Coordinates of N, CA and C in Angstrom, one line a residue:
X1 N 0.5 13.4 -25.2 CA 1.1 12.3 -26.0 C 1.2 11.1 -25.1
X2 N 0.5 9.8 -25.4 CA 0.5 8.8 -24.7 C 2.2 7.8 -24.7
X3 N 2.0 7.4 -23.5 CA 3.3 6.5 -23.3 C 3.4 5.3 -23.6
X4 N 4.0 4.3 -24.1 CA 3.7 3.0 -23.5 C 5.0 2.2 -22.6
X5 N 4.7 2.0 -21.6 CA 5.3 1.7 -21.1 C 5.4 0.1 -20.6
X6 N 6.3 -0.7 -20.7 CA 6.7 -2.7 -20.0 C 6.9 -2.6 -18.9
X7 N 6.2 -3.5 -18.8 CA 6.4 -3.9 -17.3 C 7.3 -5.6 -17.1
X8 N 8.2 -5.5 -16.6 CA 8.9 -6.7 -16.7 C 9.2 -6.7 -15.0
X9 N 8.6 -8.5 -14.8 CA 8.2 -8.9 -13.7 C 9.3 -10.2 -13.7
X10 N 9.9 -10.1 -12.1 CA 11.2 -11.1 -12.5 C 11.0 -12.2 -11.9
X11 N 9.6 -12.5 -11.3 CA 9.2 -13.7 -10.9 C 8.1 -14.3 -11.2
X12 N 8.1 -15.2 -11.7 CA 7.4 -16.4 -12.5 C 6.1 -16.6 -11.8
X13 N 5.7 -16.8 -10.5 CA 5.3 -17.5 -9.5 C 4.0 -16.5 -9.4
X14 N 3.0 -17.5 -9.7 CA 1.4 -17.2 -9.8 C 1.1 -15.9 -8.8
X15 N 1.4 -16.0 -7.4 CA 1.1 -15.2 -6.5 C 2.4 -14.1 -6.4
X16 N 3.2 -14.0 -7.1 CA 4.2 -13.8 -6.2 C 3.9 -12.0 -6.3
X17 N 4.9 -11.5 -4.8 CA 4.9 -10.3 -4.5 C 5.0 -9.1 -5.7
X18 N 6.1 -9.2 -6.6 CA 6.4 -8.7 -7.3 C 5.7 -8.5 -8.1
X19 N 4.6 -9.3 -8.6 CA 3.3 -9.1 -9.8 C 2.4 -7.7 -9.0
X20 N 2.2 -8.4 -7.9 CA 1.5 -7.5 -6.8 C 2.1 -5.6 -6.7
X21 N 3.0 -6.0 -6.5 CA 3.6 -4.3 -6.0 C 3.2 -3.6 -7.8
X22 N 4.2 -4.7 -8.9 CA 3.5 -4.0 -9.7 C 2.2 -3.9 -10.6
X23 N 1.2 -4.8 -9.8 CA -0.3 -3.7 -10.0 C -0.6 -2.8 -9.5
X24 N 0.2 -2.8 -8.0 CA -0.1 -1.8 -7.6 C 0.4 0.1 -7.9
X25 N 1.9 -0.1 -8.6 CA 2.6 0.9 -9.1 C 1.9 1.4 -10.7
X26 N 1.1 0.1 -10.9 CA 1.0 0.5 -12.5 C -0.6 1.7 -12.3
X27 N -1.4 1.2 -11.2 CA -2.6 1.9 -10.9 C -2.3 3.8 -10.8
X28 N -0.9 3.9 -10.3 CA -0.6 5.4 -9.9 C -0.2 6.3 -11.4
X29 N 0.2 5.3 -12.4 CA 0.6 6.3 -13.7 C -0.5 7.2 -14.0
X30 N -0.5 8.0 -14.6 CA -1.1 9.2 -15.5 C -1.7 8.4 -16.4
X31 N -3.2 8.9 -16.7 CA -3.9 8.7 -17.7 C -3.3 7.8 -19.2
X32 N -2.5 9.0 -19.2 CA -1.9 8.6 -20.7 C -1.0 7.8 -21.1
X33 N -0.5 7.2 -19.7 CA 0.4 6.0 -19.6 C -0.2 4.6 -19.5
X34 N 0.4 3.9 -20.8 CA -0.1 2.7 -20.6 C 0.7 1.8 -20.6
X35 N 0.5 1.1 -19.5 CA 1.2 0.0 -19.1 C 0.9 -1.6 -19.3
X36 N 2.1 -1.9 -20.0 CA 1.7 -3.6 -20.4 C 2.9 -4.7 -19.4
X37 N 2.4 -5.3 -19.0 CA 3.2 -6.6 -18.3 C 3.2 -7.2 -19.4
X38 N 5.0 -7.8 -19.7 CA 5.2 -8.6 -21.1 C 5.9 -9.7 -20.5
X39 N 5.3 -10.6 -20.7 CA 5.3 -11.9 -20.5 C 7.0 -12.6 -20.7
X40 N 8.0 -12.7 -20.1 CA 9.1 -13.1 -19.9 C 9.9 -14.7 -20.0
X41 N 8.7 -15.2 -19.6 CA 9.0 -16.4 -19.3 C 8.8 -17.5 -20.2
X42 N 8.8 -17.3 -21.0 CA 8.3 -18.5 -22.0 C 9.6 -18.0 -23.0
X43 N 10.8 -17.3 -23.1 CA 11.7 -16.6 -23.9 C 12.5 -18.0 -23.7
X44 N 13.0 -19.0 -24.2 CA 14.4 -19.9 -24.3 C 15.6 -19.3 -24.2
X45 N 16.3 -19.6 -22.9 CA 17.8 -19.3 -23.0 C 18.1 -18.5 -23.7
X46 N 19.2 -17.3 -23.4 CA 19.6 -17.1 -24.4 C 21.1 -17.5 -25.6
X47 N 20.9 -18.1 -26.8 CA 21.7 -18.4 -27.3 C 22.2 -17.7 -28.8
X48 N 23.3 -17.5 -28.7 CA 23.7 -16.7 -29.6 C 23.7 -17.3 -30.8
X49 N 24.0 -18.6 -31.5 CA 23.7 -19.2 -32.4 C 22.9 -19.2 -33.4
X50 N 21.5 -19.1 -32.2 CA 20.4 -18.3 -33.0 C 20.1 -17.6 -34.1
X51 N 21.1 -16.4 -33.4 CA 21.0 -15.1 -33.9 C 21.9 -15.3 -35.3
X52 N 23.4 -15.7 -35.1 CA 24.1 -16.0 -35.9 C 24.1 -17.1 -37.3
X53 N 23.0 -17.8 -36.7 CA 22.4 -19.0 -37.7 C 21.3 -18.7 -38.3
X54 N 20.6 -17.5 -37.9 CA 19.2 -17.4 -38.2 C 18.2 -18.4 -38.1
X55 N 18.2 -18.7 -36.6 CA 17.4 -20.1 -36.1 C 17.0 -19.1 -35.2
X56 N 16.4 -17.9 -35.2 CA 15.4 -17.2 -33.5 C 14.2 -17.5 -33.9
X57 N 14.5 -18.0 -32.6 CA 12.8 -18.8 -31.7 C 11.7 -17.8 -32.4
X58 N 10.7 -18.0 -32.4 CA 9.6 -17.0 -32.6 C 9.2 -16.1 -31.3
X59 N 9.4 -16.9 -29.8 CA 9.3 -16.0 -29.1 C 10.3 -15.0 -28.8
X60 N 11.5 -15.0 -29.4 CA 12.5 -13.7 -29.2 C 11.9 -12.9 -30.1
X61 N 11.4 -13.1 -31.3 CA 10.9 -12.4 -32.4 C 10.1 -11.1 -31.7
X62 N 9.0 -11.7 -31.1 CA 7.9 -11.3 -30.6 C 8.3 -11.0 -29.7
X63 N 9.2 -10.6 -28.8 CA 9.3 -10.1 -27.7 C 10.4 -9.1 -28.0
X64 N 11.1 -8.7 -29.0 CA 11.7 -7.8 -29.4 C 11.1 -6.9 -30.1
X65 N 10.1 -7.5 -31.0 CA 9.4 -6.5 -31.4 C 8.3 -5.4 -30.5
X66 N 7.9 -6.8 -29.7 CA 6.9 -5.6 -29.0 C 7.8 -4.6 -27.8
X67 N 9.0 -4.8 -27.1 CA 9.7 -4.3 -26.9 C 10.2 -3.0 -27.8
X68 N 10.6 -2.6 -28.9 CA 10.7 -2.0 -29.6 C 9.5 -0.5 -29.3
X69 N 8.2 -1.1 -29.5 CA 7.0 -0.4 -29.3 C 7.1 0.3 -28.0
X70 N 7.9 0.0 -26.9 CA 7.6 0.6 -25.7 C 8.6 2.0 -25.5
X71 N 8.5 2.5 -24.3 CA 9.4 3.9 -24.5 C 9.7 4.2 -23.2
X72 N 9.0 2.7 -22.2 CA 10.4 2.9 -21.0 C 9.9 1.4 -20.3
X73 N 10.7 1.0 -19.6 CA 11.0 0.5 -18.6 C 10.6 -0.4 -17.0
X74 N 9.7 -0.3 -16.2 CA 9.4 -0.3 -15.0 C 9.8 -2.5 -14.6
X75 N 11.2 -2.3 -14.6 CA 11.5 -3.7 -13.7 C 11.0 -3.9 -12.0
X76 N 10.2 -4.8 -11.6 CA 10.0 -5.2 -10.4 C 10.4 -6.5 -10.7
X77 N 10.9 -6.7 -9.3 CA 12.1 -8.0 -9.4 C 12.1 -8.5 -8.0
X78 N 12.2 -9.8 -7.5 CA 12.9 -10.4 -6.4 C 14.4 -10.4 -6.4
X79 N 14.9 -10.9 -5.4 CA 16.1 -10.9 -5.3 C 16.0 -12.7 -5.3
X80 N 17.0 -13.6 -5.9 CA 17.7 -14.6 -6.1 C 19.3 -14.3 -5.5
X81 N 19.7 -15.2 -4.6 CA 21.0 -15.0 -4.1 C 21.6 -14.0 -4.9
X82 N 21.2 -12.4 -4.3 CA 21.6 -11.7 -4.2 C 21.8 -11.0 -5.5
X83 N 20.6 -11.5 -6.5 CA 21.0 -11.0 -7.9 C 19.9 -11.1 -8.1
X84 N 19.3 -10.9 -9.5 CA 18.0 -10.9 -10.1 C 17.8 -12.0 -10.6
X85 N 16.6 -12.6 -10.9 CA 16.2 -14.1 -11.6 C 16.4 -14.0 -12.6
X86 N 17.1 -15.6 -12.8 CA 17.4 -15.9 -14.3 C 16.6 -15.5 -15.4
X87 N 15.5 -15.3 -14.8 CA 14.2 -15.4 -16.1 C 14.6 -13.8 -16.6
X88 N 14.9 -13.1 -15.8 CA 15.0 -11.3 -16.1 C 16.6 -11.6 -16.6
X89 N 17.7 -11.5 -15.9 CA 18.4 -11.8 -16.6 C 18.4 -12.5 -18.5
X90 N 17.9 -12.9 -18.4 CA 17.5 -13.5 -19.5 C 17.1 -12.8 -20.7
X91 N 15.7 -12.3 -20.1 CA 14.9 -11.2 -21.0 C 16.1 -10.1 -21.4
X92 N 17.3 -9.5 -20.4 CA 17.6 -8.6 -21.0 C 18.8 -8.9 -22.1
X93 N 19.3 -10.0 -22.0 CA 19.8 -10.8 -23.0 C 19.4 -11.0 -24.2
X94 N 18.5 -11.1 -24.1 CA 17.1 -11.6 -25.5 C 17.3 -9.9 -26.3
X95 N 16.6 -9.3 -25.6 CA 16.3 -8.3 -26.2 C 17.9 -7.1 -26.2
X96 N 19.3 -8.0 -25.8 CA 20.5 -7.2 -26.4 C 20.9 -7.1 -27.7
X97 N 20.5 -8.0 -28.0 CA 20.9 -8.9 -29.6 C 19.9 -8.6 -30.4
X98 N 20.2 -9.0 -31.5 CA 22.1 -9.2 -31.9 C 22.2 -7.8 -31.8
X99 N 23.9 -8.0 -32.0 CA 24.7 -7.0 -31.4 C 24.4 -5.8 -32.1
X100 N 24.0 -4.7 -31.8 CA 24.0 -3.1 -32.2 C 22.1 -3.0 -32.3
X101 N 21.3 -3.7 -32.2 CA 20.3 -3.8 -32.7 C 19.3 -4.0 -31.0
X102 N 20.1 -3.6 -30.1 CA 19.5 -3.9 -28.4 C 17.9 -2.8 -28.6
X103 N 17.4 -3.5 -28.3 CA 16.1 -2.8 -27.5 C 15.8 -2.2 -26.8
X104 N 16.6 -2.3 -25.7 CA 16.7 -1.3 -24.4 C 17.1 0.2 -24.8
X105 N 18.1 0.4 -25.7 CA 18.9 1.2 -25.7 C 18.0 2.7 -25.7
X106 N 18.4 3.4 -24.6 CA 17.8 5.1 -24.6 C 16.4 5.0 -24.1
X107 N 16.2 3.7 -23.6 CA 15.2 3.9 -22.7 C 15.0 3.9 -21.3
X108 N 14.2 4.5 -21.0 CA 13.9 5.2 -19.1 C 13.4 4.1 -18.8
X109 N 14.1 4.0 -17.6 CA 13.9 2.6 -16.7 C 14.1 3.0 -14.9
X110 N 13.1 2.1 -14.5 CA 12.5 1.8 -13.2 C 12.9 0.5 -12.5
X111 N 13.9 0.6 -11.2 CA 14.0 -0.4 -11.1 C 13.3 -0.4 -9.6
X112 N 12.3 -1.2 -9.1 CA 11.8 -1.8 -7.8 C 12.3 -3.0 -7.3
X113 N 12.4 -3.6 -6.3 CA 12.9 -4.7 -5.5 C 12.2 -4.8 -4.8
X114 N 11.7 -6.0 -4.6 CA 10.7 -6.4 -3.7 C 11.0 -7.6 -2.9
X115 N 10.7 -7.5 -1.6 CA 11.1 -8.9 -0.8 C 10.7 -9.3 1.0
X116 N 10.1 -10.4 1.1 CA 9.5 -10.4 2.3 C 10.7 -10.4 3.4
X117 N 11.8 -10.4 2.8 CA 12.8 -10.2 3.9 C 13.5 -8.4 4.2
X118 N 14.1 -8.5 5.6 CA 14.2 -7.3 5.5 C 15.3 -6.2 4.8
X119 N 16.3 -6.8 3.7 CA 17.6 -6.6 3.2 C 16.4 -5.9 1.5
X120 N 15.3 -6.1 1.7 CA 14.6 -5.0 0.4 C 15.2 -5.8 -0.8
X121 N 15.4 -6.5 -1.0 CA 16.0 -6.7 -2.4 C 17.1 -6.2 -3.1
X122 N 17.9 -5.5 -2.1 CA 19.0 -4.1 -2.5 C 19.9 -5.4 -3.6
X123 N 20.8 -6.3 -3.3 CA 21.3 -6.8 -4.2 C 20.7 -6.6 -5.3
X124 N 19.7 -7.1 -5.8 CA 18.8 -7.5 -6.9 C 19.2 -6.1 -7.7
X125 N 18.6 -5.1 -6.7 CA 18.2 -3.6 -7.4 C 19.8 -3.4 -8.0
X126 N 20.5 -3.2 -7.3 CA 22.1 -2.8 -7.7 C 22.7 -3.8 -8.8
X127 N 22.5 -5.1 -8.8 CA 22.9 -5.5 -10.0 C 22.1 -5.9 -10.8
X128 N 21.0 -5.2 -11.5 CA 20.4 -4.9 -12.4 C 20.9 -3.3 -12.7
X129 N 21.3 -3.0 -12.1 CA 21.4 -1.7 -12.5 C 23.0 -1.0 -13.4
X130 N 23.7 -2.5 -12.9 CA 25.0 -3.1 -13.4 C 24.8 -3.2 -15.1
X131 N 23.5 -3.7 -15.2 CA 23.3 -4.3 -16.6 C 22.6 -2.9 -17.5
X132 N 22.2 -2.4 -16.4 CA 21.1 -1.4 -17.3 C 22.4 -0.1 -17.8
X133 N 23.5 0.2 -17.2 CA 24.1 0.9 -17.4 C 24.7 0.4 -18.3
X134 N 25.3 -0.7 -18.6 CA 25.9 -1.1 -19.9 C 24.9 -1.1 -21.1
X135 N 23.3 -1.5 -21.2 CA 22.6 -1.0 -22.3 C 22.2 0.0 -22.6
X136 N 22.9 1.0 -21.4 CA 22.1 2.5 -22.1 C 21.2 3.3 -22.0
X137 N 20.9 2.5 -20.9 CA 18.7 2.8 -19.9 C 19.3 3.9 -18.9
X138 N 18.5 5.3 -18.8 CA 18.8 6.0 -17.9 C 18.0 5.7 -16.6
X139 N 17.9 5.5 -15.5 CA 17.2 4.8 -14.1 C 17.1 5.6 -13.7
X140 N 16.3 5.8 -12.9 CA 15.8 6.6 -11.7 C 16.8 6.7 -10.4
X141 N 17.4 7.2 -9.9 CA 18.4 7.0 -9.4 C 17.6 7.8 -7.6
X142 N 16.8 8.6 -8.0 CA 15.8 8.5 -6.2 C 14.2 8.9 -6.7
X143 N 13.4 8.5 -6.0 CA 14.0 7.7 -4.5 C 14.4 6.1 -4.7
X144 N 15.5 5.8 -4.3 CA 15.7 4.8 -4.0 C 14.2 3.3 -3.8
X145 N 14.1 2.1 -4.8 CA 12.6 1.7 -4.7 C 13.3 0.0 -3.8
X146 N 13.5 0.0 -2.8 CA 13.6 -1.1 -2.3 C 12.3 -1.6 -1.2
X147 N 11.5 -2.4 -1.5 CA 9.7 -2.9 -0.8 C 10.6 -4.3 -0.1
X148 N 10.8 -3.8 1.4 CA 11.3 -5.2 2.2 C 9.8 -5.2 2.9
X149 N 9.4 -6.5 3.6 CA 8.5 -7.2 4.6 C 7.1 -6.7 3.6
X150 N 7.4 -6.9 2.0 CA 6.3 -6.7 1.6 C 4.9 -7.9 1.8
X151 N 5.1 -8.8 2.6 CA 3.8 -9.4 2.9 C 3.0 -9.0 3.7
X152 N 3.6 -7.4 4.4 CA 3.1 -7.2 5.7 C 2.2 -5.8 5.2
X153 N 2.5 -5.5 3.9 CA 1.9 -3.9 2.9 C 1.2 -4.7 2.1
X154 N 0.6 -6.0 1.8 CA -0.5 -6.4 0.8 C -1.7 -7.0 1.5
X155 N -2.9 -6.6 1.6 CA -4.0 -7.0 2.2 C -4.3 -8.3 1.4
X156 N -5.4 -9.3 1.4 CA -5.8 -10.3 1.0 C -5.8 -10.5 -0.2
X157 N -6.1 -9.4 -1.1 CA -6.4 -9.0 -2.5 C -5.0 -8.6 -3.6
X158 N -3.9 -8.2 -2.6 CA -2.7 -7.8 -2.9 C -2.8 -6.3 -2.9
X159 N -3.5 -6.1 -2.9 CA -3.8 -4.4 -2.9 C -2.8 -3.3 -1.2
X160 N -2.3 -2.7 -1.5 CA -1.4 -1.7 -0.5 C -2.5 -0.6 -0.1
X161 N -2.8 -0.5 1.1 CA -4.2 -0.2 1.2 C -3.2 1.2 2.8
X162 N -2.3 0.6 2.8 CA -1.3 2.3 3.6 C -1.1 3.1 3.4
X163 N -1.7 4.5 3.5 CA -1.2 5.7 3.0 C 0.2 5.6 2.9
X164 N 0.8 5.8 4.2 CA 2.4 6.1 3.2 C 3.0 5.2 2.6
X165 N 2.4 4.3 2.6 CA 3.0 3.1 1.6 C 2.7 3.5 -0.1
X166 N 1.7 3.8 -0.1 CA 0.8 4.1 -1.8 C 1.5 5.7 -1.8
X167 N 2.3 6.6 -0.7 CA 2.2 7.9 -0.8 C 3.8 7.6 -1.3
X168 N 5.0 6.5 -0.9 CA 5.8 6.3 -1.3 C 5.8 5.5 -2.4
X169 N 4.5 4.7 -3.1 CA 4.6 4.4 -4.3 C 4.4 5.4 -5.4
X170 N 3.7 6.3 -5.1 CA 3.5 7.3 -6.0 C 4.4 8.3 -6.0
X171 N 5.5 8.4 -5.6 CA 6.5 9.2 -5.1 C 7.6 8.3 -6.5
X172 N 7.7 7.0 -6.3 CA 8.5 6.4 -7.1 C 8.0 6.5 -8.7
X173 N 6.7 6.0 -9.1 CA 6.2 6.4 -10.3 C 6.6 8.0 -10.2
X174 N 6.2 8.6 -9.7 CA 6.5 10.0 -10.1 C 7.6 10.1 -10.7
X175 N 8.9 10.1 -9.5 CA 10.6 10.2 -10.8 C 10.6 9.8 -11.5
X176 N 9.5 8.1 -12.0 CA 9.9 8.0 -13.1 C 9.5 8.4 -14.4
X177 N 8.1 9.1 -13.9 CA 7.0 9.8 -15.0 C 8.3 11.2 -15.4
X178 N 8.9 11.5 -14.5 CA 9.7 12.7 -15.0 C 10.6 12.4 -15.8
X179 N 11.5 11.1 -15.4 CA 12.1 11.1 -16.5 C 11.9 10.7 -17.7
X180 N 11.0 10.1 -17.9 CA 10.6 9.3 -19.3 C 10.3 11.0 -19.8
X181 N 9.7 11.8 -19.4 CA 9.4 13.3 -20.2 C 10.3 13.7 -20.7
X182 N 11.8 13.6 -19.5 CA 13.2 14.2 -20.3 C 13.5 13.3 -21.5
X183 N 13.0 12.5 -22.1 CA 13.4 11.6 -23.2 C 12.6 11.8 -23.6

């Protein structure tokens, strides 16, 4: 039975690392897993009014719906002073609302951190993980997915071309292929 699985990328930025690590994570799933990168960044603020007024944007529409469709998780993220980007913050906002009607809820989630410095993104990872526990998403809890001095693991193409680099990314998709099965 096939999966579908989001991919939600917490940085905007054409090149940036994070898109990278996850093509490179999304290459290791199983056959029957398919993975979509869902476009985050075009979602407006989140405002409750919206919701309350029945004034939602068409892109919350459409990004909750297709949200809905998925059946887990895999966040790769930078770190922003010590927290995750507004733009992800955001997204999981979007898709909480309105209240009792969240998207996330009961789904298996992956969180990675990625960052050319050497502190891994650990902030990022830990307070995202702040949020995911309040909506309900069970995480992967090891191995632990923190990618520090990742400019030094992407060849020209972005591709991770290190055994144990790809033998520790398949290690991380793995926990999480396990747990999406226990759900």
């Amino acid at each position: 039975m096939s999966k579908n699985i989001a991919v939600l990328v917490g940085s905007l930025r054409k090149d940036s690392f994070s898109k990278a690590v996850a093509k490179n994570l999304s290459k290791l799933f199983p056959a029957d897993f398919n993975l979509e990168v869902i476009e985050i960044g075009d979602l407006p603020l989140y405002n409750q009014d919206y919701d309350d007024l029945d004034q939602v944007p068409a892109a919350y529409t459409t990004f909750r719906e297709k949200m809905q469709t998925m059946d887990a998780v895999l966040f790769v993220t930078p770190e922003y002073n010590r927290s995750v980007p507004a733009v992800l913050k955001n997204a999981l906002d979007v898709g909480s609302r309105p209240y009792g009607a969240s998207v996330w809820d009961n789904k298996p989630a992956e969180i990675v951190s990625v960052s050319p410095g050497a502190i891994s993104g650990f902030g990022a990872n830990h307070h995202l993980r702040q949020s995911l526990v309040f909506l309900n998403m069970p995480t992967v809890q090891q191995p632990e997915a923190y990618i520090g001095n990742v400019m030094n693991l992407l060849d020209d193409n972005g591709d991770v071309t290190n055994p144990d680099t790809i033998g520790f990314f398949q290690a991380i998709v793995d926990a999480f292929v396990a747990l999406i099965k226990r759900y």
